[in-house]
CSV table of C-alpha atoms in Angstrom, one decimal:
chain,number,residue,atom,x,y,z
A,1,UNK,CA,-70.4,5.0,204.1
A,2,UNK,CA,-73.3,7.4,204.9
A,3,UNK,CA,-75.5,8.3,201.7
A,4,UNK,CA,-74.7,12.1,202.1
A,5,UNK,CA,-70.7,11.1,202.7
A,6,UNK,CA,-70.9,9.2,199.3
A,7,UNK,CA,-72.9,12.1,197.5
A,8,UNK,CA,-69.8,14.4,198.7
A,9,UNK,CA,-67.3,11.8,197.3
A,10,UNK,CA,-69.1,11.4,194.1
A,11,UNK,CA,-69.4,15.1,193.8
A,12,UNK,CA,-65.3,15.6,194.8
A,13,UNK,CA,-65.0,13.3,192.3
A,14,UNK,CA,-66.0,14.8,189.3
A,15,UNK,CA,-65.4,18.1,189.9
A,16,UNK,CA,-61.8,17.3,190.3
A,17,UNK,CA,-61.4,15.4,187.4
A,18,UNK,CA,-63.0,18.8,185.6
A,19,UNK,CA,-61.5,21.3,186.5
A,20,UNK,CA,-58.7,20.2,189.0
A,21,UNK,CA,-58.2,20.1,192.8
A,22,UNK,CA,-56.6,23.8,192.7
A,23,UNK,CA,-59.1,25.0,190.6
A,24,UNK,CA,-62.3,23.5,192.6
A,25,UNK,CA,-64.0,25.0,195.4
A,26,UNK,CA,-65.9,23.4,198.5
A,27,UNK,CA,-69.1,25.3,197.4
A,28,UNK,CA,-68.6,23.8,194.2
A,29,UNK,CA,-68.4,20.5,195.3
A,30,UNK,CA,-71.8,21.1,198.1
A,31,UNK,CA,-73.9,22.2,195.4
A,32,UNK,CA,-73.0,19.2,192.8
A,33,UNK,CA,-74.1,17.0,196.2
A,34,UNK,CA,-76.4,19.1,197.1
A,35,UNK,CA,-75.6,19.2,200.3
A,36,UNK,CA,-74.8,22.0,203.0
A,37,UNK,CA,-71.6,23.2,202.1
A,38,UNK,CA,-71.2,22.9,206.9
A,39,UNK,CA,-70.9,19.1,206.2
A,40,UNK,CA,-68.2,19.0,204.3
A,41,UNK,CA,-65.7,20.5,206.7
A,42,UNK,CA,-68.0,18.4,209.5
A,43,UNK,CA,-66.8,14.9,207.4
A,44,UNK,CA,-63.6,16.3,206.2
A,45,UNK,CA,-62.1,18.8,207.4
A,46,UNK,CA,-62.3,20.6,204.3
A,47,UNK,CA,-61.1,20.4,200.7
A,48,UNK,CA,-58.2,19.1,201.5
A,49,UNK,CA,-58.9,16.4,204.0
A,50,UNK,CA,-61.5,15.1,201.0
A,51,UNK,CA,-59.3,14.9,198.9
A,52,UNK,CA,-57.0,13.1,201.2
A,53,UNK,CA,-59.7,10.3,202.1
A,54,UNK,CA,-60.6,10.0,198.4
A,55,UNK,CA,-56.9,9.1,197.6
A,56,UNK,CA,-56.5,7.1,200.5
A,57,UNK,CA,-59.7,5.0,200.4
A,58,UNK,CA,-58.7,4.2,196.9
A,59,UNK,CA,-55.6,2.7,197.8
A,60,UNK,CA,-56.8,0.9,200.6
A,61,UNK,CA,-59.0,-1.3,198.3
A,62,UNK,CA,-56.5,-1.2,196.2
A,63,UNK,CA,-53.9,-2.8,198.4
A,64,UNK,CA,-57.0,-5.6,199.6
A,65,UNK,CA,-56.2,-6.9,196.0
A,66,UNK,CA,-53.0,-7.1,195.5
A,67,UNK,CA,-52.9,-8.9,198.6
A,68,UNK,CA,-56.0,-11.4,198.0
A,69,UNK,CA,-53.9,-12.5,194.7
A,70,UNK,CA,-50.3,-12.1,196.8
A,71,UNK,CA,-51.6,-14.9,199.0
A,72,UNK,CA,-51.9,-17.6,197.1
A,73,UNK,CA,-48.3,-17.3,195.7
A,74,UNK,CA,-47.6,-20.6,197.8
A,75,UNK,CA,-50.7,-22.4,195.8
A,76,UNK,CA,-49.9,-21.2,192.5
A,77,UNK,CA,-47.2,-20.1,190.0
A,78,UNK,CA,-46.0,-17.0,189.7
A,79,UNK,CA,-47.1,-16.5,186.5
A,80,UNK,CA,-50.8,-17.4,188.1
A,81,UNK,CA,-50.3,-15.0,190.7
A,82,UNK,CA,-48.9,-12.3,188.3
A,83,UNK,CA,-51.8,-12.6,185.9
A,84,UNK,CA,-54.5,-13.1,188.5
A,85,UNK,CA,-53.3,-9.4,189.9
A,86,UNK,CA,-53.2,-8.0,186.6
A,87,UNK,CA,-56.9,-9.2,185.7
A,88,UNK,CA,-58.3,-8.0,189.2
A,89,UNK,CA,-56.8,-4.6,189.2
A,90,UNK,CA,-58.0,-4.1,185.9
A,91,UNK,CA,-61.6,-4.7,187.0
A,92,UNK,CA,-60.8,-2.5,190.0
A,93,UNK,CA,-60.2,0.4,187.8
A,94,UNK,CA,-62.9,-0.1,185.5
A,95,UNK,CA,-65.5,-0.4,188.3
A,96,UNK,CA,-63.7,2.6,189.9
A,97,UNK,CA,-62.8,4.7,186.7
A,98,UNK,CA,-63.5,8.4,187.5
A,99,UNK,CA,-61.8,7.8,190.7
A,100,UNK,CA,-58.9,5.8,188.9
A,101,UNK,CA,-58.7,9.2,186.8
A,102,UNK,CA,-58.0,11.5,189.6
A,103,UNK,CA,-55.7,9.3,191.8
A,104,UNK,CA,-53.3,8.2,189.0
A,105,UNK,CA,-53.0,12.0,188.2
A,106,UNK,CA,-52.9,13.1,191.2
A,107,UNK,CA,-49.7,11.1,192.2
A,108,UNK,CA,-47.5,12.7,189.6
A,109,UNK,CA,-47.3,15.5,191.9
A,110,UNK,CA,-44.7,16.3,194.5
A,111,UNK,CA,-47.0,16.7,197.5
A,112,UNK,CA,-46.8,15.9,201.3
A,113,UNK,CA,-49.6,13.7,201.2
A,114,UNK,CA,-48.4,11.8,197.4
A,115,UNK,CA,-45.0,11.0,199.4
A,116,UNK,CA,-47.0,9.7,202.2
A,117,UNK,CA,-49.1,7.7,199.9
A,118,UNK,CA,-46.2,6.6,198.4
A,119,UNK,CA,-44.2,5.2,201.6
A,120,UNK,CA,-47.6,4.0,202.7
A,121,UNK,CA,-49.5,2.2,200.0
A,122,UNK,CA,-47.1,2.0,196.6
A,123,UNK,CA,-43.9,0.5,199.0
A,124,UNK,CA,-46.1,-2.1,199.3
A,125,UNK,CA,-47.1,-2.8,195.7
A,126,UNK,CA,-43.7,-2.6,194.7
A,127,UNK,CA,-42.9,-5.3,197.8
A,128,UNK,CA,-45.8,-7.3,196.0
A,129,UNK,CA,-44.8,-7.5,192.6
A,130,UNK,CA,-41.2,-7.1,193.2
A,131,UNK,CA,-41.3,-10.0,195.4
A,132,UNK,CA,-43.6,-12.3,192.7
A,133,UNK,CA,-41.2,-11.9,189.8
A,134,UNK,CA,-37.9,-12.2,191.7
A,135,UNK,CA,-39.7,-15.5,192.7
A,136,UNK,CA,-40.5,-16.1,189.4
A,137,UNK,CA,-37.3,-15.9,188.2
A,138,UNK,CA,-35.8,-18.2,191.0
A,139,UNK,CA,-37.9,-20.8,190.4
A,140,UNK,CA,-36.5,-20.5,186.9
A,141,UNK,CA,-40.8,-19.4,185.7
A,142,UNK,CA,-39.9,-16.2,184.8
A,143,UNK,CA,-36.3,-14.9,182.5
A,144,UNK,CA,-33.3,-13.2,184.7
A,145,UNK,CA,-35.0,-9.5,183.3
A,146,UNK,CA,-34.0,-6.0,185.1
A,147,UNK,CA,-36.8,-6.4,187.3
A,148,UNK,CA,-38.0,-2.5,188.4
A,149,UNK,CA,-37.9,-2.2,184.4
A,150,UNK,CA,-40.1,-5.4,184.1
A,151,UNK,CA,-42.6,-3.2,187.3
A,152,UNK,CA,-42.3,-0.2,185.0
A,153,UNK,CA,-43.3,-2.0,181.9
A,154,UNK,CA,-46.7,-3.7,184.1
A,155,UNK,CA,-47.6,-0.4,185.9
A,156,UNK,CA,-47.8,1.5,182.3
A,157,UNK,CA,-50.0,-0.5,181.1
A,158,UNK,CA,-52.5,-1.3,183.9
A,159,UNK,CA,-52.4,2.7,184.7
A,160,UNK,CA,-53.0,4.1,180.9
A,161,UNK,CA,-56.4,3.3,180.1
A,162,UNK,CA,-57.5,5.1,183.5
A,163,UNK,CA,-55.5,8.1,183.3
A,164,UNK,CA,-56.0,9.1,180.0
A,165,UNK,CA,-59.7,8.2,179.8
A,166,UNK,CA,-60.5,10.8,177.5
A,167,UNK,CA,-58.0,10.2,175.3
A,168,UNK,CA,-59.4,6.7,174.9
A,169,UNK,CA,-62.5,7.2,174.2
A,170,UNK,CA,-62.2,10.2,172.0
A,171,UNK,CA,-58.5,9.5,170.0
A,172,UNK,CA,-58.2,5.7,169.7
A,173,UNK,CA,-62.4,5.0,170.2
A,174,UNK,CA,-61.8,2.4,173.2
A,175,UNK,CA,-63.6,2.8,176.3
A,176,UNK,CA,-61.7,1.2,179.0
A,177,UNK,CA,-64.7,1.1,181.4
A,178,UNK,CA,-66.6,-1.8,179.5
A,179,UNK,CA,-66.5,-5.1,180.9
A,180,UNK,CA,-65.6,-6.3,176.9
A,181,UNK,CA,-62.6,-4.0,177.2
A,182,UNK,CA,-61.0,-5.3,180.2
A,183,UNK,CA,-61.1,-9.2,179.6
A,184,UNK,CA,-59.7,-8.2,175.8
A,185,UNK,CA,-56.8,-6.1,177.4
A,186,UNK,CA,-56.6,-8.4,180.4
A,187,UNK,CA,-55.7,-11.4,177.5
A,188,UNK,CA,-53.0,-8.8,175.8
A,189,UNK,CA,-51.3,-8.9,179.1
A,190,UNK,CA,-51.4,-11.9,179.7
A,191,UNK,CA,-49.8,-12.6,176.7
A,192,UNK,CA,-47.2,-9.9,177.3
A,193,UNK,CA,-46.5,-12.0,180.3
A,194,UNK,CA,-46.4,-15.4,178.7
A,195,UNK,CA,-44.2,-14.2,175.5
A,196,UNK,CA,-42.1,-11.2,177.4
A,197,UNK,CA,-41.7,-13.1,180.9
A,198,UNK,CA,-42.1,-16.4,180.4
A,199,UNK,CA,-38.5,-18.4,180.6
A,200,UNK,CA,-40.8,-20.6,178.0
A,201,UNK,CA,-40.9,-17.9,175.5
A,202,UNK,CA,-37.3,-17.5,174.9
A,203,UNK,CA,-36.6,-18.1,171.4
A,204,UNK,CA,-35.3,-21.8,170.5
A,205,UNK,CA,-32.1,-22.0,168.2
A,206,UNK,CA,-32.5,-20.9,164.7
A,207,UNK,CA,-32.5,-23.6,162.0
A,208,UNK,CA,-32.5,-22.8,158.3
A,209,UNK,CA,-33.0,-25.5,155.4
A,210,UNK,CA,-29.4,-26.1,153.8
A,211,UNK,CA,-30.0,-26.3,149.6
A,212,UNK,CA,-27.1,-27.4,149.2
A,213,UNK,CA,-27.8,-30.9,150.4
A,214,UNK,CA,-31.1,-33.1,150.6
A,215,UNK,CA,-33.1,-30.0,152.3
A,216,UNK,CA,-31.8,-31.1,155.6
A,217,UNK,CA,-31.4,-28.6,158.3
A,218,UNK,CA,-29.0,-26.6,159.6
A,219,UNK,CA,-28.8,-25.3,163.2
A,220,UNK,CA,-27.1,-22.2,163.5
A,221,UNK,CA,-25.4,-20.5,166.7
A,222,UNK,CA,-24.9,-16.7,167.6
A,223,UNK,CA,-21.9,-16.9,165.8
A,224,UNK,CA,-22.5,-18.3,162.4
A,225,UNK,CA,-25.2,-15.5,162.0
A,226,UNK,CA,-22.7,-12.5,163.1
A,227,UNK,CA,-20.4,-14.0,160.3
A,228,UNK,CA,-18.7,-16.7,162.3
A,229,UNK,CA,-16.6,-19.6,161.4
């Protein structure tokens, strides 16, 4: 990327995550990058083709690492795979945080170009984690969990921090771009993987100490505890 094409991005950038795409202008956006306002429709055909090759060139890196970590599904375990994407994507969006901003947003709209972003880029993802965790779960790694829930669940979480970055550094006082931030959160899912996931975490019968008798212990089923014989 040329330096002038990256002053323009930068620009785009920030002025959309300020005051919106609808309520941004291309002269706006030349002066931030102090750049003529004639190379902007030269590089991108306008507003709207920036805005286009912002989203796009977001989700082409961001694709690159799902796959990188997809890959080695045959070398690892899925729960390997599935935390190794979780703590590269959160580094993605920290190193990418403004941008992160502006693209998670803008997908909540009904546009031409979100539905093509959609068939194009997030088909894949889904395929990606869809395809991990169903894998997981036959190779007996993973619980028997609804599993576009169990997508849901991941997505939220990976996608907060960087769409509500204000919130988080003005509400709760954490500031999702540090590099302390993301191993800390990376660890909590992780462990969200490990304890919600894992077919290791299921809970292991109950057992209660019987006074009655020497303090030996009882196990006791479903039934016993729903009032049972």
């Amino acid at each position: 990327m040329s330096s002038t094409k990256k002053k323009v991005f930068d620009a785009a950038i920030s002025i959309f995550n300020s005051k919106g795409y609808n309520g941004s202008s291309v002269k706006e956006i030349a002066q931030k990058a102090n750049v003529n306002i004639a190379l902007i429709s030269y590089y991108f055909s306008g507003k709207k083709g920036l805005l286009e090759q912002l989203l796009t060139n977001y989700f082409e890196q961001y694709i690159i690492v799902l796959e990188k970590s997809f890959e080695k599904k045959d070398s690892m375990s899925c729960k390997e795979v599935l935390c190794e994407i979780v703590k590269n994507l959160l580094r993605f969006e920290s190193e990418n945080h403004q941008l992160a901003r502006l693209v998670h947003r803008e997908i909540t709209l009904d546009t031409m170009l979100v539905r093509e972003i959609m068939s194009t880029y997030l088909t894949k993802e889904k395929y990606y984690l869809q395809t991990i965790l169903e894998r997981g779960i036959q190779k007996k790694e993973f619980r028997k969990l609804p599993v576009m829930n169990t997508i849901m669940q991941l997505k939220g979480m990976l996608t907060m921090p960087y769409l509500n970055l204000q919130y988080m550094v003005e509400v709760l006082h954490v500031n999702p771009v540090e590099p302390y931030f993301v191993t800390k959160y990376y660890k909590e899912i992780s462990h969200w993987i490990e304890e919600g996931l894992s077919i290791q975490a299921e809970r292991p019968t109950l057992s209660v100490i019987n006074y009655s008798g020497l303090n030996s212990v009882n196990t006791l089923n479903a039934s016993t505890l729903a009032g049972g014989s």
